[in-house]
Short mmCIF file of C-alpha atoms in Angstrom, two decimals:
data_model
loop_
_atom_site.label_atom_id
_atom_site.label_comp_id
_atom_site.label_asym_id
_atom_site.label_seq_id
_atom_site.Cartn_x
_atom_site.Cartn_y
_atom_site.Cartn_z
CA MET I 1 -30.13 20.98 40.60
CA GLY I 2 -31.84 21.05 37.23
CA SER I 3 -28.46 21.30 35.49
CA ALA I 4 -27.14 18.40 37.56
CA LEU I 5 -30.06 16.23 36.47
CA VAL I 6 -29.64 17.11 32.79
CA GLY I 7 -25.93 16.34 33.01
CA GLY I 8 -26.63 13.03 34.75
CA LEU I 9 -29.16 11.98 32.15
CA LEU I 10 -26.77 12.76 29.31
CA LYS I 11 -23.98 10.77 30.99
CA ASN I 12 -26.39 7.85 31.35
CA GLY I 13 -27.10 7.75 27.65
CA TRP I 14 -30.19 9.88 27.22
CA ALA I 15 -30.30 11.48 23.79
CA PRO I 16 -29.86 15.29 23.98
CA ALA I 17 -32.69 15.70 21.48
CA HIS I 18 -35.06 14.08 24.00
CA ILE I 19 -34.32 16.67 26.70
CA THR I 20 -35.87 20.13 26.66
CA VAL I 21 -34.89 22.74 29.25
CA ALA I 22 -37.29 25.62 29.95
CA GLU I 23 -35.69 28.69 31.57
CA LEU I 24 -37.23 32.16 31.93
CA SER I 25 -33.91 34.03 32.29
CA ALA I 26 -32.32 34.87 28.95
CA ASP I 27 -28.83 34.98 30.49
CA ARG I 28 -29.30 31.61 32.11
CA ARG I 29 -30.68 30.16 28.86
CA GLU I 30 -27.48 31.16 27.11
CA GLU I 31 -25.40 29.51 29.84
CA LEU I 32 -27.44 26.33 29.51
CA ARG I 33 -27.00 26.30 25.74
CA GLN I 34 -23.26 26.40 26.30
CA LEU I 35 -23.46 23.59 28.85
CA PHE I 36 -25.80 21.39 26.79
CA PRO I 37 -25.25 22.41 23.17
CA ASN I 38 -27.30 19.58 21.66
CA SER I 39 -30.31 19.92 23.96
CA ASN I 40 -33.30 22.17 23.33
CA VAL I 41 -33.20 25.21 25.64
CA ILE I 42 -36.30 27.40 25.46
CA GLU I 43 -38.08 30.10 27.45
CA ALA I 44 -41.25 28.17 28.27
CA PRO I 45 -42.49 24.61 27.78
CA GLU I 46 -44.34 24.08 24.51
CA SER I 47 -45.29 20.41 24.70
CA CYS I 48 -44.09 17.60 26.95
CA GLU I 49 -45.19 14.28 28.39
CA SER I 50 -43.03 14.43 31.53
CA ALA I 51 -41.49 17.34 33.41
CA VAL I 52 -39.05 18.01 36.23
CA ILE I 53 -39.73 21.21 38.17
CA ALA I 54 -36.49 22.70 39.55
CA VAL I 55 -37.35 26.25 40.62
CA LYS I 56 -37.46 28.38 43.76
CA PRO I 57 -40.44 27.58 46.05
CA PRO I 58 -42.49 30.69 45.15
CA ALA I 59 -42.38 29.70 41.45
CA ALA I 60 -43.40 26.05 41.96
CA VAL I 61 -47.13 26.54 41.39
CA ASP I 62 -46.66 28.52 38.18
CA ALA I 63 -44.12 25.99 36.92
CA CYS I 64 -46.51 23.08 37.55
CA MET I 65 -49.33 24.91 35.82
CA ALA I 66 -47.12 25.65 32.80
CA ALA I 67 -45.96 22.03 32.56
CA ALA I 68 -49.52 20.71 32.81
CA ALA I 69 -50.69 23.20 30.18
CA ALA I 70 -47.94 21.89 27.89
CA GLY I 71 -49.37 18.39 28.23
CA ALA I 72 -47.27 16.86 31.00
CA ARG I 73 -48.83 13.64 32.31
CA ARG I 74 -46.32 13.35 35.17
CA ILE I 75 -44.32 15.92 37.09
CA VAL I 76 -41.38 15.51 39.44
CA SER I 77 -40.78 18.45 41.77
CA VAL I 78 -37.40 18.96 43.43
CA VAL I 79 -38.65 22.15 45.09
CA ALA I 80 -37.98 22.28 48.84
CA GLY I 81 -40.93 22.63 51.19
CA VAL I 82 -43.77 22.46 48.64
CA ASN I 83 -46.05 19.54 49.45
CA ILE I 84 -47.76 17.11 47.10
CA SER I 85 -51.26 18.52 47.65
CA THR I 86 -50.09 21.99 46.54
CA LEU I 87 -48.31 20.55 43.51
CA GLN I 88 -51.35 18.43 42.64
CA ARG I 89 -53.76 21.36 42.79
CA ALA I 90 -51.49 23.36 40.50
CA SER I 91 -51.01 20.48 38.06
CA GLY I 92 -54.57 19.16 37.95
CA ASN I 93 -56.03 15.85 39.06
CA SER I 94 -55.08 14.00 35.88
CA VAL I 95 -51.34 14.51 36.40
CA ALA I 96 -49.11 12.10 38.35
CA VAL I 97 -47.10 14.14 40.87
CA ILE I 98 -43.86 13.02 42.51
CA ARG I 99 -42.16 15.11 45.19
CA ALA I 100 -38.40 14.67 45.51
CA MET I 101 -35.71 15.90 47.89
CA PRO I 102 -32.26 15.56 46.30
CA ASN I 103 -29.04 17.12 47.58
CA THR I 104 -26.08 18.99 46.12
CA PRO I 105 -23.71 15.98 45.77
CA ALA I 106 -25.91 15.24 42.76
CA LEU I 107 -23.66 17.76 41.02
CA VAL I 108 -20.93 15.10 41.02
CA GLY I 109 -23.21 12.10 40.55
CA LYS I 110 -23.17 11.19 44.26
CA GLY I 111 -26.53 12.53 45.38
CA ALA I 112 -28.98 11.03 47.86
CA CYS I 113 -32.65 11.56 47.06
CA ALA I 114 -35.97 10.57 48.60
CA ILE I 115 -39.29 10.61 46.77
CA SER I 116 -42.96 10.58 47.72
CA PHE I 117 -45.84 10.39 45.28
CA SER I 118 -49.51 11.20 44.90
CA PRO I 119 -52.24 8.52 44.66
CA ASN I 120 -52.46 9.39 40.94
CA CYS I 121 -49.07 7.79 40.30
CA LEU I 122 -48.75 4.43 38.61
CA GLU I 123 -45.71 2.26 39.22
CA THR I 124 -44.43 3.28 35.78
CA ASP I 125 -44.51 6.94 36.85
CA ILE I 126 -42.53 6.20 40.00
CA VAL I 127 -39.97 4.09 38.15
CA TRP I 128 -39.53 6.89 35.60
CA ALA I 129 -38.86 9.37 38.43
CA GLU I 130 -36.36 6.96 39.96
CA GLU I 131 -34.60 6.62 36.61
CA VAL I 132 -34.29 10.39 36.22
CA LEU I 133 -33.19 11.10 39.77
CA GLY I 134 -31.06 7.97 39.92
CA SER I 135 -28.92 9.36 37.12
CA VAL I 136 -27.14 11.49 39.75
CA GLY I 137 -27.17 9.25 42.82
CA THR I 138 -29.32 6.97 44.94
CA VAL I 139 -33.10 7.17 45.35
CA VAL I 140 -35.34 5.87 48.14
CA ARG I 141 -39.12 5.93 48.54
CA VAL I 142 -40.59 7.41 51.74
CA PRO I 143 -44.05 8.55 52.90
CA GLU I 144 -44.49 12.30 52.51
CA SER I 145 -44.80 12.57 56.30
CA GLN I 146 -41.06 11.76 56.45
CA MET I 147 -39.96 14.36 53.91
CA ASP I 148 -39.18 16.98 56.57
CA ALA I 149 -36.78 14.53 58.22
CA VAL I 150 -35.21 13.71 54.85
CA THR I 151 -34.77 17.43 54.18
CA ALA I 152 -33.06 17.92 57.54
CA ILE I 153 -30.70 14.95 57.11
CA SER I 154 -29.72 14.45 53.48
CA GLY I 155 -31.06 17.68 51.99
CA SER I 156 -29.33 20.01 54.44
CA GLY I 157 -26.68 17.49 55.45
CA PRO I 158 -23.99 18.51 52.95
CA ALA I 159 -23.84 21.91 54.65
CA TYR I 160 -23.12 20.21 57.99
CA VAL I 161 -20.21 18.33 56.40
CA PHE I 162 -18.89 21.49 54.73
CA LEU I 163 -19.06 23.34 58.05
CA LEU I 164 -17.03 20.55 59.66
CA ALA I 165 -14.47 20.85 56.85
CA GLU I 166 -14.39 24.62 57.33
CA CYS I 167 -13.68 24.25 61.05
CA LEU I 168 -11.03 21.56 60.59
CA ILE I 169 -9.17 23.61 57.97
CA SER I 170 -9.28 26.70 60.15
CA GLU I 171 -7.96 24.83 63.19
CA ALA I 172 -5.25 23.08 61.12
CA VAL I 173 -3.99 26.49 60.01
CA SER I 174 -4.04 27.76 63.59
CA GLN I 175 -1.90 24.75 64.53
CA GLY I 176 0.73 25.79 62.00
CA LEU I 177 -0.18 24.02 58.76
CA SER I 178 -0.27 26.08 55.57
CA PRO I 179 -3.75 26.79 54.15
CA GLU I 180 -2.93 24.67 51.10
CA VAL I 181 -1.79 21.65 53.12
CA ALA I 182 -4.71 22.00 55.54
CA ASP I 183 -7.23 22.21 52.70
CA GLY I 184 -5.79 19.19 50.91
CA LEU I 185 -5.63 17.03 54.03
CA VAL I 186 -9.20 17.83 55.10
CA ARG I 187 -10.68 17.26 51.65
CA GLN I 188 -8.98 13.87 51.39
CA LEU I 189 -9.97 13.06 54.98
CA LEU I 190 -13.64 13.48 54.10
CA VAL I 191 -13.37 11.73 50.73
CA GLY I 192 -11.52 8.77 52.23
CA SER I 193 -13.75 8.48 55.27
CA ALA I 194 -16.88 8.59 53.13
CA ALA I 195 -15.48 5.91 50.81
CA LEU I 196 -14.63 3.69 53.78
CA LEU I 197 -18.09 4.20 55.28
CA ALA I 198 -19.73 3.32 51.97
CA ALA I 199 -17.59 0.22 51.41
CA SER I 200 -17.59 -1.19 54.95
CA PRO I 201 -20.33 -3.50 56.28
CA GLU I 202 -19.61 -2.15 59.77
CA THR I 203 -21.66 0.57 61.43
CA PRO I 204 -20.35 4.12 61.84
CA ALA I 205 -20.05 3.48 65.58
CA VAL I 206 -17.82 0.45 65.02
CA LEU I 207 -15.68 2.28 62.46
CA ARG I 208 -15.23 5.11 64.97
CA GLN I 209 -14.19 2.64 67.66
CA HIS I 210 -11.53 1.19 65.33
CA VAL I 211 -9.88 4.63 65.16
CA THR I 212 -10.26 5.40 68.87
CA SER I 213 -7.48 3.73 70.88
CA PRO I 214 -7.98 3.98 74.65
CA ASN I 215 -6.29 7.09 76.05
CA GLY I 216 -4.95 8.00 72.60
CA THR I 217 -5.21 11.23 70.63
CA THR I 218 -8.52 10.32 68.97
CA TRP I 219 -9.94 9.29 72.35
CA ALA I 220 -8.99 12.71 73.73
CA ALA I 221 -10.63 14.47 70.79
CA ILE I 222 -13.84 12.41 70.97
CA ASP I 223 -14.02 12.94 74.71
CA ALA I 224 -13.73 16.71 74.18
CA LEU I 225 -16.51 16.59 71.58
CA GLU I 226 -18.77 14.59 73.88
CA GLN I 227 -18.07 16.90 76.81
CA ALA I 228 -18.94 19.89 74.61
CA GLY I 229 -22.31 18.37 73.76
CA PHE I 230 -21.54 17.32 70.17
CA ARG I 231 -24.43 14.84 69.97
CA GLN I 232 -26.88 17.30 71.50
CA THR I 233 -25.75 19.97 69.02
CA ILE I 234 -26.40 17.64 66.06
CA THR I 235 -29.81 16.76 67.53
CA ALA I 236 -30.68 20.45 67.87
CA ALA I 237 -29.48 21.21 64.33
CA VAL I 238 -31.61 18.46 62.77
CA ALA I 239 -34.64 19.45 64.85
CA ALA I 240 -34.26 23.08 63.73
CA ALA I 241 -34.10 22.01 60.08
CA VAL I 242 -37.20 19.82 60.49
CA ARG I 243 -39.12 22.70 62.05
CA ARG I 244 -38.11 25.06 59.26
CA SER I 245 -39.06 22.53 56.60
CA ARG I 246 -42.52 22.21 58.17
CA GLU I 247 -42.87 25.99 58.32
CA MET I 248 -41.97 26.27 54.64
CA GLY I 249 -44.50 23.57 53.79
CA ALA I 250 -47.21 25.43 55.68
#
């Protein structure tokens, strides 16, 4: 996710010299130098005014402390499950802390991200975070109490879509299509459907109804999904993700 953000900022006109990447792994530092040859890639932050923390949850506290020690006045965390109060304690009371939940489509500039922020944040801090995260997709503001729901929907959501693609490709092959044809059709199905959903003023329910002729093939498929408890399965999946997000936060 950190790499996606750096790439997005560069594409949006940020000067490479104004971006410093801190990475503890020597091997990963070398990879990042190859990816961003004109940016400063170092082992640890030396001095900074603003920082984005993109690490595994167990490393979040140390990363915040290191950024604050380097002079960061505001910190954006894209670490899953680590709440604002934990980030604030690690960063110190003088630091503006923003918690963000992006998702992997940020890798292609199509991410969806929600942010929450500490009382220490000024509007300028929040707008800065939106500018950074908006370089790879859309950004919305939500209360932190809603972050578990955001995690379950847009954070984990790409995996639900990929699982659907997986199942459709597998079943297409079982129905006689070649793996190559099945893969191509399903990828374009999802790309096209997403584009239509994004462009249309109509709701998903109405768009579905347009495709579902009475007693037709789509009607038969939707009926089978409903009979199999498709909606209940989605409800259970989201609820499980919300519970896990809360457990991680605790």
